[in-house]
Short mmCIF file of C-alpha atoms and ligand atoms in Angstrom, two decimals:
data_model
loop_
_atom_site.label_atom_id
_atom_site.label_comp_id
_atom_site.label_asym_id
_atom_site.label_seq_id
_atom_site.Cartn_x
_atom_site.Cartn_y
_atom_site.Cartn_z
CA UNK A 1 24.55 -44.65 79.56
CA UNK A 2 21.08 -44.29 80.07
CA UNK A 3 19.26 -44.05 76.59
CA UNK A 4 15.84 -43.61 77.48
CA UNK A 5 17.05 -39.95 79.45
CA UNK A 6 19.49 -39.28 76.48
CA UNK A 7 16.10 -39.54 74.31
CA UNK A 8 13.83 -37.89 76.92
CA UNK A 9 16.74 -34.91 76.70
CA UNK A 10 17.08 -35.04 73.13
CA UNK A 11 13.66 -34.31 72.27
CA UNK A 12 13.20 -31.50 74.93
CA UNK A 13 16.97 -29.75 74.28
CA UNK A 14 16.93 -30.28 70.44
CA UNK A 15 13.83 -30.22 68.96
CA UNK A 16 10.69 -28.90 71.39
CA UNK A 17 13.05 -26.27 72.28
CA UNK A 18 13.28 -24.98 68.22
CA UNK A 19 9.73 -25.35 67.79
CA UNK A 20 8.64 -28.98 66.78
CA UNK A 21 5.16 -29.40 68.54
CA UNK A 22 3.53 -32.64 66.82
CA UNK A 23 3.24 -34.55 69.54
CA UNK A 24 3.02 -38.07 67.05
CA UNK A 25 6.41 -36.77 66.10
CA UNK A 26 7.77 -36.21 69.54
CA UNK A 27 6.75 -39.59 70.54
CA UNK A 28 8.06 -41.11 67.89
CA UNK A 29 11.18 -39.24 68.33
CA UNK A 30 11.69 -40.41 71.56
CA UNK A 31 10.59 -44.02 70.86
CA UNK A 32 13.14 -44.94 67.90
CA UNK A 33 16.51 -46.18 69.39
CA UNK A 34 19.24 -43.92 67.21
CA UNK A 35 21.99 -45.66 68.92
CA UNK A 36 20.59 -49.02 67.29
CA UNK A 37 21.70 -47.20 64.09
CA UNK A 38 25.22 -46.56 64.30
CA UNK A 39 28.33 -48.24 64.81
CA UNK A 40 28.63 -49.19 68.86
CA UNK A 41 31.53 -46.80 68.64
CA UNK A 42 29.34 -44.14 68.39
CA UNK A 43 26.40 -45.31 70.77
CA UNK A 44 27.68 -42.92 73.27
CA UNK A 45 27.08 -39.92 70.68
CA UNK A 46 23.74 -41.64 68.90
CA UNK A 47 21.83 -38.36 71.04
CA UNK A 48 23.76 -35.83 70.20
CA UNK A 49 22.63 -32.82 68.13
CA UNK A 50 24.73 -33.67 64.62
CA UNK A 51 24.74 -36.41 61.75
CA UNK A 52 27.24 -39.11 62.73
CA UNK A 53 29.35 -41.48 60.22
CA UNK A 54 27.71 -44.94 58.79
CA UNK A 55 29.73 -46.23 56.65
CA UNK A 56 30.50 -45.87 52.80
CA UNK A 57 30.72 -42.17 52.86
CA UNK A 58 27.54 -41.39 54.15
CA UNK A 59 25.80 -39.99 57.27
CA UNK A 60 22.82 -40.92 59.66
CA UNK A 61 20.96 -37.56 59.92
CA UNK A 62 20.97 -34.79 62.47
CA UNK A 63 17.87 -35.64 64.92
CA UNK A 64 16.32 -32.04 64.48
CA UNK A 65 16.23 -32.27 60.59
CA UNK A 66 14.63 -35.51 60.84
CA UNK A 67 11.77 -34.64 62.92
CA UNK A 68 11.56 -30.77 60.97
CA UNK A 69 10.96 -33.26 57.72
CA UNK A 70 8.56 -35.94 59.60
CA UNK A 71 6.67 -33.03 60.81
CA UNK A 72 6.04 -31.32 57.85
CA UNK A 73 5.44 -34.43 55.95
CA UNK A 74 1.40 -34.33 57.78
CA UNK A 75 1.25 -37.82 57.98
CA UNK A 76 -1.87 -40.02 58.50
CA UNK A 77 -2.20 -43.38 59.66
CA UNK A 78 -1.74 -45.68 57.04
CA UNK A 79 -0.96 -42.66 54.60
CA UNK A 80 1.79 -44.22 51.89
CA UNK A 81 5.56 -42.55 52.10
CA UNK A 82 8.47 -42.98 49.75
CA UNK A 83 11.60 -41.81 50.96
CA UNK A 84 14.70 -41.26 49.34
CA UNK A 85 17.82 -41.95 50.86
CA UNK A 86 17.08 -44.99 52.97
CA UNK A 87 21.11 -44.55 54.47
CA UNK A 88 21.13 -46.29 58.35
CA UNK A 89 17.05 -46.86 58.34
CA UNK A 90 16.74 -44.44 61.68
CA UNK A 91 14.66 -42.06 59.20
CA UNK A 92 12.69 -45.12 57.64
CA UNK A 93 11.84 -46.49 61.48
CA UNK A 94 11.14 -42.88 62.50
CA UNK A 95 8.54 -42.97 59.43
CA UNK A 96 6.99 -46.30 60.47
CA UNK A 97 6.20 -45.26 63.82
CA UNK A 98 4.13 -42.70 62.76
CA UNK A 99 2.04 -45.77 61.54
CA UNK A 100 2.95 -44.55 57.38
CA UNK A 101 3.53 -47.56 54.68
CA UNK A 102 7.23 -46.38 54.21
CA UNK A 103 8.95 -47.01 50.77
CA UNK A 104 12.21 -46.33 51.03
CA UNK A 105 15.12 -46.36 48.28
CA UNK A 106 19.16 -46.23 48.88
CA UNK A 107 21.38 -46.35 45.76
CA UNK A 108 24.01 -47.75 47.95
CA UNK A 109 23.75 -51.62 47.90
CA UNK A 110 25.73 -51.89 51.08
CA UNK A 111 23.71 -49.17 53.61
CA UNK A 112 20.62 -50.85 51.63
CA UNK A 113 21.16 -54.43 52.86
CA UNK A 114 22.01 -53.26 56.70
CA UNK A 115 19.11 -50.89 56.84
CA UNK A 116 16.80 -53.51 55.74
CA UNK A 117 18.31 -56.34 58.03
CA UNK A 118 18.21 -53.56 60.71
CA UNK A 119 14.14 -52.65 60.10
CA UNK A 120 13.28 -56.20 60.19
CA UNK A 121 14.96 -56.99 63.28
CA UNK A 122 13.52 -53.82 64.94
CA UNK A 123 10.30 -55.07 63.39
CA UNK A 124 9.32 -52.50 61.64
CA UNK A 125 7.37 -54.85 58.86
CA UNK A 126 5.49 -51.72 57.06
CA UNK A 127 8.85 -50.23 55.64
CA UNK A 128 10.20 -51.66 52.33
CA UNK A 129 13.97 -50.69 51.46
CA UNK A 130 15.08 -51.31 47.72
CA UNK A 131 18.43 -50.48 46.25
CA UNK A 132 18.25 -47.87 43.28
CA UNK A 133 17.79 -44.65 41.68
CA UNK A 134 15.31 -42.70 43.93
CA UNK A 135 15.80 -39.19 42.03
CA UNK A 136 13.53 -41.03 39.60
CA UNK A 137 11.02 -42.14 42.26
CA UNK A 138 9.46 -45.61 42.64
CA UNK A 139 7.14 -45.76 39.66
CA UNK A 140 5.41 -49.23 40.26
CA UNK A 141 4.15 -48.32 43.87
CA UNK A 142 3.16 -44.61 43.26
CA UNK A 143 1.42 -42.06 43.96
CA UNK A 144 2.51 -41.36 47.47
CA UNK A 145 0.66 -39.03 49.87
CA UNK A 146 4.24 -37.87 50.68
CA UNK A 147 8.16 -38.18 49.37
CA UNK A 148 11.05 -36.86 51.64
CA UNK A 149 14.34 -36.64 49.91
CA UNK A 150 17.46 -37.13 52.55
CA UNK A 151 20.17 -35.97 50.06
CA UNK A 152 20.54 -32.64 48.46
CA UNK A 153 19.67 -32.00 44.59
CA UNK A 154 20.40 -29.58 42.22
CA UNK A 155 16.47 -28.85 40.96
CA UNK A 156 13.49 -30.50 42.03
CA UNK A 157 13.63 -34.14 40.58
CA UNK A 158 10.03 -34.21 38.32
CA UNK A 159 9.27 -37.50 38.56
CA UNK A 160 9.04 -36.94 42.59
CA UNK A 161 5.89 -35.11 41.45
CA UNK A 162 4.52 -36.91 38.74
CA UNK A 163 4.31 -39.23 41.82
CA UNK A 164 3.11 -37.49 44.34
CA UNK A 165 -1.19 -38.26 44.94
CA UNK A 166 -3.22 -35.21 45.40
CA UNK A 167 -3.06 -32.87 48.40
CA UNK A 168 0.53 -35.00 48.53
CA UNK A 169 3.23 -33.22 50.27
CA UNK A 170 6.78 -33.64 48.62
CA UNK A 171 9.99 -32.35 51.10
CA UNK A 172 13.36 -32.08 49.24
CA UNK A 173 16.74 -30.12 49.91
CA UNK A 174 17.73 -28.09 46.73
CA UNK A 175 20.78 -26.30 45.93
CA UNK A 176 24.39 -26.29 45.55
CA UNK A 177 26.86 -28.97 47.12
CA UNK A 178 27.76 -26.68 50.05
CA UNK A 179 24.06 -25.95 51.30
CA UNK A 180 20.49 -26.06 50.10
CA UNK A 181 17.04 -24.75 51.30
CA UNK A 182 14.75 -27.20 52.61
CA UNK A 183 11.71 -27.04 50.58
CA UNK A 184 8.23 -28.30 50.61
CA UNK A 185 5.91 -28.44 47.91
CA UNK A 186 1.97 -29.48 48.22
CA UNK A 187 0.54 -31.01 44.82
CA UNK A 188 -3.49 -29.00 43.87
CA UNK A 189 -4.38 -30.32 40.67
CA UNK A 190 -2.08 -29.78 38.33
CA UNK A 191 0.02 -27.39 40.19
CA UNK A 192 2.75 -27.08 43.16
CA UNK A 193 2.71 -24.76 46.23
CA UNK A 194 5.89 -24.14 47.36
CA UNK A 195 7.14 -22.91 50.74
CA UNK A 196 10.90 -22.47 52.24
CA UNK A 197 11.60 -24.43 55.87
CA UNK A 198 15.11 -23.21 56.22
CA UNK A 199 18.80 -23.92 55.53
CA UNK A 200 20.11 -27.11 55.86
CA UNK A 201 23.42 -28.99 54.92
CA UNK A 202 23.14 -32.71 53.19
CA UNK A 203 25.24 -35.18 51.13
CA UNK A 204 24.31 -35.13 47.55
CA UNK A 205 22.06 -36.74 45.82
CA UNK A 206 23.16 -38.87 43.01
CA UNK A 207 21.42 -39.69 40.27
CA UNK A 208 19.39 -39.23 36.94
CA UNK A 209 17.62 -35.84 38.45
CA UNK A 210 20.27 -35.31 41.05
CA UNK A 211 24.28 -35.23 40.71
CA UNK A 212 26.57 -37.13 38.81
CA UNK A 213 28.71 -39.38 40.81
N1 SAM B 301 17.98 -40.22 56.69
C1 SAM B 301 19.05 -41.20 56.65
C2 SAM B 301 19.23 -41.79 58.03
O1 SAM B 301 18.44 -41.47 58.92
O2 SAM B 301 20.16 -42.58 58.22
C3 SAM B 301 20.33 -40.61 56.19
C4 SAM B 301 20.34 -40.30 54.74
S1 SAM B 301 21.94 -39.85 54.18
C5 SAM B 301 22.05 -38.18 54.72
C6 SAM B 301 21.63 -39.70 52.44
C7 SAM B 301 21.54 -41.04 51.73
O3 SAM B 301 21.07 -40.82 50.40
C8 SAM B 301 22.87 -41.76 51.59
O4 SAM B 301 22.80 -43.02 52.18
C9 SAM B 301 23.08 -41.86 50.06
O5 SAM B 301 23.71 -43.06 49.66
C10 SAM B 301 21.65 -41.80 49.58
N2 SAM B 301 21.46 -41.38 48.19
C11 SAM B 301 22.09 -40.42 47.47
N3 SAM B 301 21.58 -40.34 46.23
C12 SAM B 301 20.58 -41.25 46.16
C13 SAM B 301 19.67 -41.65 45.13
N4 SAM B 301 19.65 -41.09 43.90
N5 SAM B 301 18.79 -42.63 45.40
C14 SAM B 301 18.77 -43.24 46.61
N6 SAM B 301 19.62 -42.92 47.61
C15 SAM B 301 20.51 -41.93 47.40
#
């Protein structure tokens, strides 16, 4: 299989074709190796337009909502990104490409370990991966000029914005465990602007601000 073409189509097919135009996104998008990510098993679906299995329950996400969340993160060179949910790392490297200073958090110890083994070998040596409770955010290296939650919650998790640095852009799935609306919020002062991207469909968060396990 070629992956370079299975990229190249990827990022036409999936996501130029429904409307993401950032071209720092794109690139990245079709820079990242996704196969690298999964099992081999599944290197012959890494392209594909779904999440795929990685072990302990949990998914690697669809390609489209990965780039819908990278692109509406606005990131900057250099700009300083926690994200929530570290799972395989494909989101994390996708991140670091866009040339952010990606914190990243995964409750599971396991995914936590591999992802970081996985980042370092890819060398990707601006993305830090610790194992914990993101719903409460990562206090010590806040604020962030952006947080991306890749798990669902029931309400907006308020430490996320305690953390977030002004102008800061925070993008988090919220609703029930079925489906939730992707939603972004932009921090002015001492209040939130809130906008809807869509539907989307993730694994829960779990957590002191998400769900219980
Ligand atoms: N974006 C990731 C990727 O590209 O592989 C996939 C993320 S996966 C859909 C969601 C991840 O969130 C899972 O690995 C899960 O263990 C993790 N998670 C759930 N609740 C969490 C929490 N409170 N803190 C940190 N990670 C959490």
């Amino acid at each position: 299989m070629d992956y370079v073409v299975a990229r190249q189509r990827m990022v036409a097919e999936q996501l130029v074709r429904r409307g993401i135009t950032h071209p720092r996104v794109l690139r990245a998008m079709a820079t990242v190796r996704r196969h690298l990510f999964v099992e081999e098993a599944f290197w012959g679906r890494a392209y594909g337009d779904y999440s795929l299995p990685i072990g302990e329950k949990q998914t690697i996400s669809q390609p489209f909502m990965v780039a819908c969340m990278a692109e509406a993160l606005e990131l900057e060179e250099d700009q300083r990104v926690l994200e929530i949910g570290t799972g395989s790392g494909y989101q994390t490297a996708i991140l670091a490409e866009l040339g952010a200073r990606v914190y990243s958090i995964e409750r599971n110890r396991a995914l936590a370990l591999r992802a970081r083994r996985r980042l370092e070998a890819l060398g990707y040596h601006h993305a830090w991966v610790r194992v914990g409770d993101g719903s409460l955010g990562w206090k010590d290296k806040a604020p962030f000029d952006a947080i991306v939650v890749s798990a669902g919650a029931p309400a907006i998790p308020t430490p996320l914005i305690e953390q977030l640095a002004e102008n800061g852009r925070l993008i988090v799935p919220v609703g029930d465990l079925q489906s939730q609306v992707l939603k972004k919020g932009t921090k002015r002062g001492m209040t939130v602007r809130w906008t809807d991207l869509g539907d989307c469909v993730f694994v829960k968060l779990i957590g002191e601000q998400g769900w219980n396990g």
